Amino acid sequence: MTDHTTAWAQRFSERMSRVRANEIRELLKLLDQPDILSFAGGIPDPGLFPSERIQASYQAVLSDPELSQQALQYSVSEGYLPLREWLAERMGAHGVACGPENIMLTAGSQQALDLLGKLFLTRGDTVVVARPTYLGALQAFTAYEPHYLDLPDGALDGDCDAEALMAGRAERPLGYFVPDYANPTGESMTTAQRRALLELADATDMTLIEDAAYRELRFAGEALPSLLALDIARSGSIEQARTLYCGTFSKTISPALRLGWVCGPKAVIEKLVLLKQGSDLHVSTINQMVGWRTVTEDYEQHLSRLRNAYGAKAQATLDALDRHMPQGVSWSKPQGGMFVWLRLPEGIDGKDLLARAIAEERVAFVPGAPFFAESAADNTIRLSYSLPTAAEIDDGMARLARLIARQI
C-alpha cells in the first residue's frame, strides 16, 4: 500500500523542511478545556471589543445601496483610501509625516511580515532579531531561508562593533524588532536604545522592520517616539528612511477584521502592492470600510478603556508574582502590552514545566525556547494576562508558584 504522507512529502518544496507548527497556536486549543487556567495565548479580551460600534458600522454600510455594492466588491490592493488617509494623519501626529501613498493595508500585521520577508529575503540572507523575539516573525521569515543573528545582550547600551557583528554574514541584513511592549517579554527599548539601533542600521546598511502591534496599549510610563519617527527625524523624510512600520488593529479593535498596515517609502509600498496582488488581491473591502467607521468615532476613548483594563490585569499579575513566586524566579515589569516574561532557576526547562503544570496544577503558559532564533534559554516562560480575571490571575500564579517550588 502506498504511503501517501511520504509520497506527498517528496513533492513539497525544500523550504517546507524549515516550516514548523506554531506552539502558541497549538496551545490555544487548551482554551477549550474549561478547568485549565490559561496564560498562554496573547489574545485580546473579547469583553473589550467595540462590538456595538462594529455592528452599527456593518449595518450602516450594508443598508446603503451604493456603499453595500462597494463593500461587497473587489477593491484596490493598496487598501481603502479613507482608512489609509486616517492612518497617515494619525501617524503624522506622532512624528511620521507621510501620505496615504506610504501606506498599504494588510490582512493583519502577520501578512505584512510575510510580504516583507518575500520582498527582502533571499536564501542565506541575514535577519537580525532581539533575543528573544516574536515567534510569528520567525515563522514568517523562515520560509524564505535566511540565517538568523541574535543581537547580543547590551549591544544597544554601548558601542557595538558593527563590523565584528556582521563578520561572515550576508551583507545588507534585515532587522526585525518590537520596540514597544514586546512579545514575548513585555519590555520596551529606551529612546537611547532606539537611536543606537538606528546607528547600527546605518553602519550595517540594515533594513529595519518595526513591529508596533502593542504600541497603542501603553498603560504606564511615557510614550516614546517610534523607530520610524526617529528615523525620519534623522534622514529628513519617510522616502529617505530605512524603517518600515507595521501596525495592526487586531489588538485594539478586533483580530477577526484582519486589518493591519505597512508604512514606509513609496518605493517599498509599490513593490508590496505587487506582492499582495499575487497573494490575496486585497483585504476584505467591507472589513476595511467597517474598520474605518469604527476608528473614526471615539477611538481615543476606546483606547483609554483598553489601557485601563490591561493595566489593571498587568498590575494584578505583578502583585501575584510578588506574593507567590519562590526565590530564584525573576520577571519583567511591562508598562504596556499583554505579556510578562519569567526567568526560572537554572535547570528548570519551560517545556517540561508546562507538561507538569497542565497535569498537576491545570495551568497553562508558553515555554520560552521557541522565541529564540539561535541559542535558546530553556529556563524561560511567557505569561499573558489579557484574558484572565484578577481572581484567576492570583489563583493561577499561586498554582504555578507551587509547581516551581517543587522543582527547586
XYZ file of C-alpha atoms in Angstrom:
408
model
C 0.000 0.000 0.000
C 1.289 3.457 -0.889
C 2.295 5.680 1.994
C 0.581 8.852 0.777
C 2.123 11.008 3.501
C 5.608 10.089 2.335
C 4.625 10.444 -1.309
C 3.379 13.975 -0.767
C 6.392 14.905 1.359
C 8.663 14.098 -1.576
C 6.819 16.687 -3.656
C 6.987 19.570 -1.187
C 9.465 22.378 -1.777
C 12.765 22.300 0.083
C 11.749 25.297 2.159
C 8.942 23.289 3.799
C 11.563 21.351 5.739
C 12.134 24.569 7.716
C 8.480 25.250 8.499
C 7.308 24.262 11.978
C 3.985 24.413 13.786
C 3.389 27.472 15.933
C 3.449 26.210 19.521
C 1.284 29.106 20.647
C -1.450 28.294 18.135
C -1.397 24.704 19.365
C -1.667 25.862 22.958
C -4.789 27.884 22.130
C -6.602 24.560 21.887
C -6.267 24.372 25.665
C -8.796 27.182 25.950
C -11.451 24.603 25.097
C -10.750 22.853 28.426
C -12.711 24.886 30.999
C -10.801 23.658 34.048
C -7.446 24.988 32.785
C -6.344 28.459 33.780
C -4.607 29.624 30.620
C -1.955 32.334 30.439
C -0.862 31.038 27.032
C -2.465 32.787 24.081
C -1.745 36.503 23.873
C -5.176 37.300 22.525
C -7.378 40.306 23.296
C -10.080 40.201 25.937
C -13.306 39.787 23.897
C -15.172 41.762 26.519
C -13.249 44.801 25.320
C -14.206 44.514 21.649
C -16.277 47.519 20.470
C -18.949 45.076 19.307
C -21.835 47.534 19.204
C -19.834 50.011 17.169
C -18.706 47.287 14.756
C -22.268 46.001 14.383
C -23.574 49.512 13.713
C -20.851 50.036 11.099
C -21.755 46.854 9.228
C -25.422 47.823 9.306
C -24.683 51.343 8.060
C -22.621 50.036 5.142
C -24.956 47.229 4.109
C -28.144 49.288 4.428
C -26.845 51.882 1.959
C -27.328 50.615 -1.631
C -24.275 52.413 -3.011
C -21.967 51.629 -0.111
C -23.040 47.989 0.016
C -22.159 47.495 -3.639
C -18.701 48.927 -2.999
C -18.269 46.935 0.210
C -19.069 43.584 -1.394
C -16.930 44.134 -4.488
C -13.254 43.689 -5.335
C -11.087 46.645 -4.366
C -7.610 48.083 -4.868
C -4.645 46.255 -3.361
C -3.342 49.367 -1.583
C -6.421 49.423 0.630
C -9.463 51.573 1.340
C -8.381 55.177 0.766
C -10.307 56.826 3.647
C -8.707 54.400 6.134
C -5.228 54.976 4.686
C -5.801 58.741 4.912
C -6.879 58.382 8.549
C -3.772 56.313 9.313
C -1.493 58.807 7.579
C -2.987 61.660 9.613
C -2.672 59.724 12.861
C 0.914 58.708 12.186
C 1.720 62.281 11.186
C 0.537 63.436 14.602
C 3.160 61.107 16.116
C 6.156 62.299 14.131
C 5.734 60.222 10.976
C 4.999 62.698 8.186
C 3.509 60.576 5.410
C 0.647 60.312 2.961
C -1.752 57.505 2.042
C 0.663 56.558 -0.735
C 3.080 55.493 2.016
C 0.603 53.001 3.477
C -0.690 49.610 2.347
C -3.352 47.705 4.263
C -2.699 44.041 5.012
C -4.559 41.041 6.438
C -3.233 41.738 9.919
C 0.387 42.597 10.593
C 1.259 38.907 10.198
C 0.678 39.175 6.450
C 2.834 42.281 6.426
C 5.719 40.275 7.897
C 5.276 37.538 5.302
C 5.224 40.013 2.411
C 8.256 41.873 3.761
C 10.130 38.597 4.065
C 9.225 37.757 0.493
C 10.341 41.202 -0.669
C 13.671 41.421 1.113
C 14.947 37.915 1.818
C 16.946 35.640 -0.443
C 18.261 32.290 0.761
C 21.232 32.835 3.051
C 20.442 36.463 3.894
C 20.840 37.664 7.473
C 17.923 38.541 9.748
C 18.919 40.352 12.944
C 16.490 39.934 15.837
C 16.230 40.580 19.547
C 16.828 37.710 21.947
C 14.062 36.582 22.444
C 11.755 37.722 19.643
C 8.227 37.245 18.316
C 7.682 33.636 17.222
C 5.310 34.639 14.427
C 8.024 36.725 12.790
C 10.409 33.770 12.832
C 7.697 31.673 11.185
C 7.089 34.312 8.520
C 10.755 34.766 7.648
C 11.976 31.180 7.954
C 10.140 30.107 4.790
C 12.497 32.399 2.835
C 15.531 30.539 4.207
C 17.579 33.250 5.942
C 20.218 32.869 8.635
C 19.359 34.464 11.967
C 21.577 36.616 14.143
C 20.599 37.305 17.743
C 21.521 40.848 18.681
C 23.904 40.386 21.633
C 22.699 41.467 25.067
C 23.744 45.044 25.721
C 24.518 45.756 22.070
C 22.286 48.839 22.156
C 23.585 50.065 25.521
C 27.142 50.785 24.432
C 29.387 50.741 21.431
C 28.540 47.830 19.156
C 31.248 46.783 16.718
C 29.149 46.533 13.566
C 31.962 45.009 11.545
C 32.576 42.272 14.101
C 28.835 41.665 14.448
C 28.419 41.033 10.728
C 31.669 39.110 10.183
C 30.969 36.103 7.981
C 27.357 37.169 7.474
C 25.486 38.211 4.348
C 25.556 41.964 3.749
C 22.579 44.309 3.997
C 20.748 42.476 6.781
C 17.067 42.701 7.566
C 16.361 43.696 11.160
C 13.131 42.877 12.970
C 12.312 44.493 16.329
C 9.327 45.218 18.588
C 10.370 48.428 20.394
C 7.193 48.824 22.465
C 5.960 46.206 24.988
C 7.461 43.352 23.030
C 6.041 39.916 22.525
C 7.198 37.852 24.416
C 8.935 39.917 27.104
C 6.648 42.917 27.559
C 9.771 45.101 27.609
C 10.434 48.273 25.628
C 13.509 49.906 24.176
C 14.579 53.204 25.680
C 14.891 56.199 23.372
C 18.670 55.846 23.592
C 18.435 52.198 22.527
C 16.218 53.132 19.600
C 18.771 55.686 18.458
C 21.550 53.139 18.898
C 19.618 50.650 16.760
C 19.275 53.239 14.002
C 23.004 53.920 14.184
C 23.707 50.196 13.925
C 21.343 50.001 10.958
C 23.250 52.813 9.250
C 26.584 51.116 9.930
C 25.416 47.752 8.556
C 23.064 49.054 5.837
C 20.237 47.246 7.605
C 16.584 47.479 6.574
C 14.534 47.750 9.758
C 11.072 46.337 10.395
C 9.354 47.973 13.357
C 6.513 45.824 14.683
C 4.189 48.191 16.547
C 1.466 45.669 17.374
C 1.276 46.686 21.049
C 2.275 50.344 20.799
C -1.254 51.671 21.484
C -1.577 49.592 24.679
C 0.614 51.762 26.916
C -0.829 51.905 30.425
C 2.189 53.314 32.329
C 5.290 55.369 31.660
C 5.890 57.904 28.911
C 5.128 57.438 25.234
C 8.401 57.116 23.328
C 8.955 58.026 19.676
C 8.642 55.203 17.205
C 11.703 53.975 15.336
C 10.229 55.349 12.137
C 9.665 58.791 13.692
C 13.291 58.887 14.883
C 14.457 57.625 11.500
C 12.568 60.366 9.661
C 13.991 62.996 12.012
C 17.498 61.743 11.147
C 17.074 61.170 7.430
C 14.806 64.096 6.580
C 11.763 62.304 5.134
C 9.968 58.988 5.017
C 11.308 58.475 1.495
C 14.852 58.504 2.888
C 14.085 56.303 5.901
C 15.217 52.692 6.231
C 12.479 51.721 8.722
C 9.219 50.007 7.749
C 6.438 50.351 10.324
C 3.935 47.504 10.785
C 0.728 48.359 12.627
C -2.464 46.448 13.380
C -5.998 46.860 14.660
C -6.057 43.260 15.901
C -5.066 44.249 19.447
C -7.174 47.406 19.638
C -10.358 46.716 17.631
C -10.715 43.039 16.721
C -8.414 40.370 15.283
C -11.274 38.985 13.179
C -11.320 42.070 10.955
C -7.770 41.140 9.825
C -6.681 44.753 9.430
C -3.021 45.724 9.575
C -0.815 48.083 7.634
C 2.717 48.817 6.483
C 4.016 52.373 6.410
C 7.219 53.193 4.556
C 8.814 54.758 1.468
C 6.699 54.709 -1.689
C 9.312 52.603 -3.481
C 8.756 49.820 -0.936
C 4.958 50.169 -0.811
C 4.742 49.880 -4.596
C 6.571 46.546 -4.533
C 4.479 45.289 -1.614
C 1.336 46.103 -3.590
C 2.567 43.858 -6.416
C 3.209 41.040 -3.953
C -0.214 41.479 -2.350
C -1.851 41.304 -5.765
C -0.283 37.866 -6.187
C -1.281 36.828 -2.660
C -4.899 37.735 -1.907
C -5.574 40.809 -4.091
C -6.756 42.931 -1.136
C -8.076 42.895 2.401
C -11.825 42.317 2.710
C -13.419 45.512 1.398
C -16.313 45.527 3.842
C -13.964 44.959 6.785
C -11.828 47.911 5.720
C -14.901 50.145 5.495
C -16.173 48.929 8.870
C -12.718 49.390 10.385
C -12.607 52.980 9.161
C -16.030 53.766 10.597
C -15.087 52.139 13.891
C -11.877 54.130 14.444
C -13.254 57.499 13.342
C -15.613 57.712 16.310
C -14.420 57.794 19.945
C -11.247 55.844 19.196
C -9.224 57.580 21.900
C -11.921 56.841 24.469
C -11.856 53.199 23.394
C -8.055 53.069 23.699
C -8.304 54.555 27.190
C -10.675 51.738 28.165
C -8.233 49.134 26.826
C -5.273 50.684 28.626
C -7.087 50.825 31.942
C -8.234 47.220 31.651
C -4.889 45.750 30.607
C -3.039 47.935 33.074
C -5.155 46.547 35.904
C -4.542 42.972 34.729
C -0.800 43.597 34.458
C -0.672 45.028 37.972
C -2.667 42.073 39.299
C -0.124 39.751 37.677
C 2.887 41.584 39.095
C 1.309 41.703 42.566
C 0.516 37.976 42.425
C 4.045 37.146 41.309
C 5.403 39.158 44.237
C 3.126 37.309 46.643
C 3.598 33.773 45.431
C 6.808 33.163 43.484
C 9.727 31.484 45.268
C 13.205 32.988 45.310
C 15.205 32.437 42.156
C 12.394 33.456 39.783
C 12.583 36.883 38.114
C 10.204 38.625 35.733
C 9.741 41.665 33.515
C 7.603 44.638 34.575
C 5.720 45.772 31.462
C 4.266 49.241 31.032
C 2.040 48.153 28.160
C 1.006 45.221 26.023
C -0.117 41.783 27.191
C 2.902 39.858 28.474
C 5.164 39.119 31.420
C 8.389 37.163 30.845
C 9.649 34.852 33.585
C 13.180 33.570 34.002
C 13.251 30.391 36.091
C 16.125 28.967 38.114
C 18.747 27.161 36.044
C 17.844 23.555 35.403
C 14.089 24.108 35.067
C 13.011 23.621 31.456
C 9.938 25.630 30.440
C 8.627 22.926 28.114
C 8.900 20.227 30.772
C 7.349 22.573 33.306
C 4.349 23.128 31.018
C 3.615 19.408 30.807
C 3.648 19.162 34.600
C 1.689 22.408 35.001
C -1.157 21.040 32.906
C -1.124 17.626 34.544
C -0.636 18.695 38.163
C -1.983 22.245 38.502
C -4.210 22.707 35.421
C -2.498 25.920 34.432
C -1.014 26.763 31.021
C 1.601 29.182 29.661
C 4.027 29.291 26.738
C 7.566 27.900 27.116
C 10.210 30.464 26.233
C 12.506 28.406 23.989
C 10.537 28.825 20.718
C 11.009 32.609 20.900
C 14.767 32.333 20.345
C 16.186 32.394 16.821
C 19.631 30.992 17.646
C 20.527 29.689 21.102
C 17.506 29.276 23.363
C 17.177 29.957 27.077
C 15.120 26.955 28.129
C 14.507 28.266 31.656
C 12.051 30.925 30.469
C 8.274 31.143 30.054
C 5.785 33.708 28.753
C 2.623 34.634 30.624
C -0.238 36.543 29.033
C -2.586 38.406 31.368
C -5.007 39.619 28.676
C -7.813 37.102 29.292
C -7.951 36.031 32.980
C -9.728 37.993 35.699
C -7.795 39.353 38.680
C -9.010 36.436 40.824
C -7.964 33.917 38.166
C -4.579 35.603 37.871
C -3.935 35.261 41.593
C -5.088 31.632 41.606
C -3.005 30.821 38.524
C 0.159 32.403 39.880
C -0.294 30.544 43.169
C -0.631 27.244 41.305
C 2.390 27.964 39.124
C 4.467 29.050 42.109
C 3.665 25.813 43.946
C 4.796 23.799 40.964
C 8.037 25.754 40.536
C 8.796 25.478 44.237
C 8.580 21.696 43.922
C 11.190 21.799 41.144
C 13.779 23.847 43.017
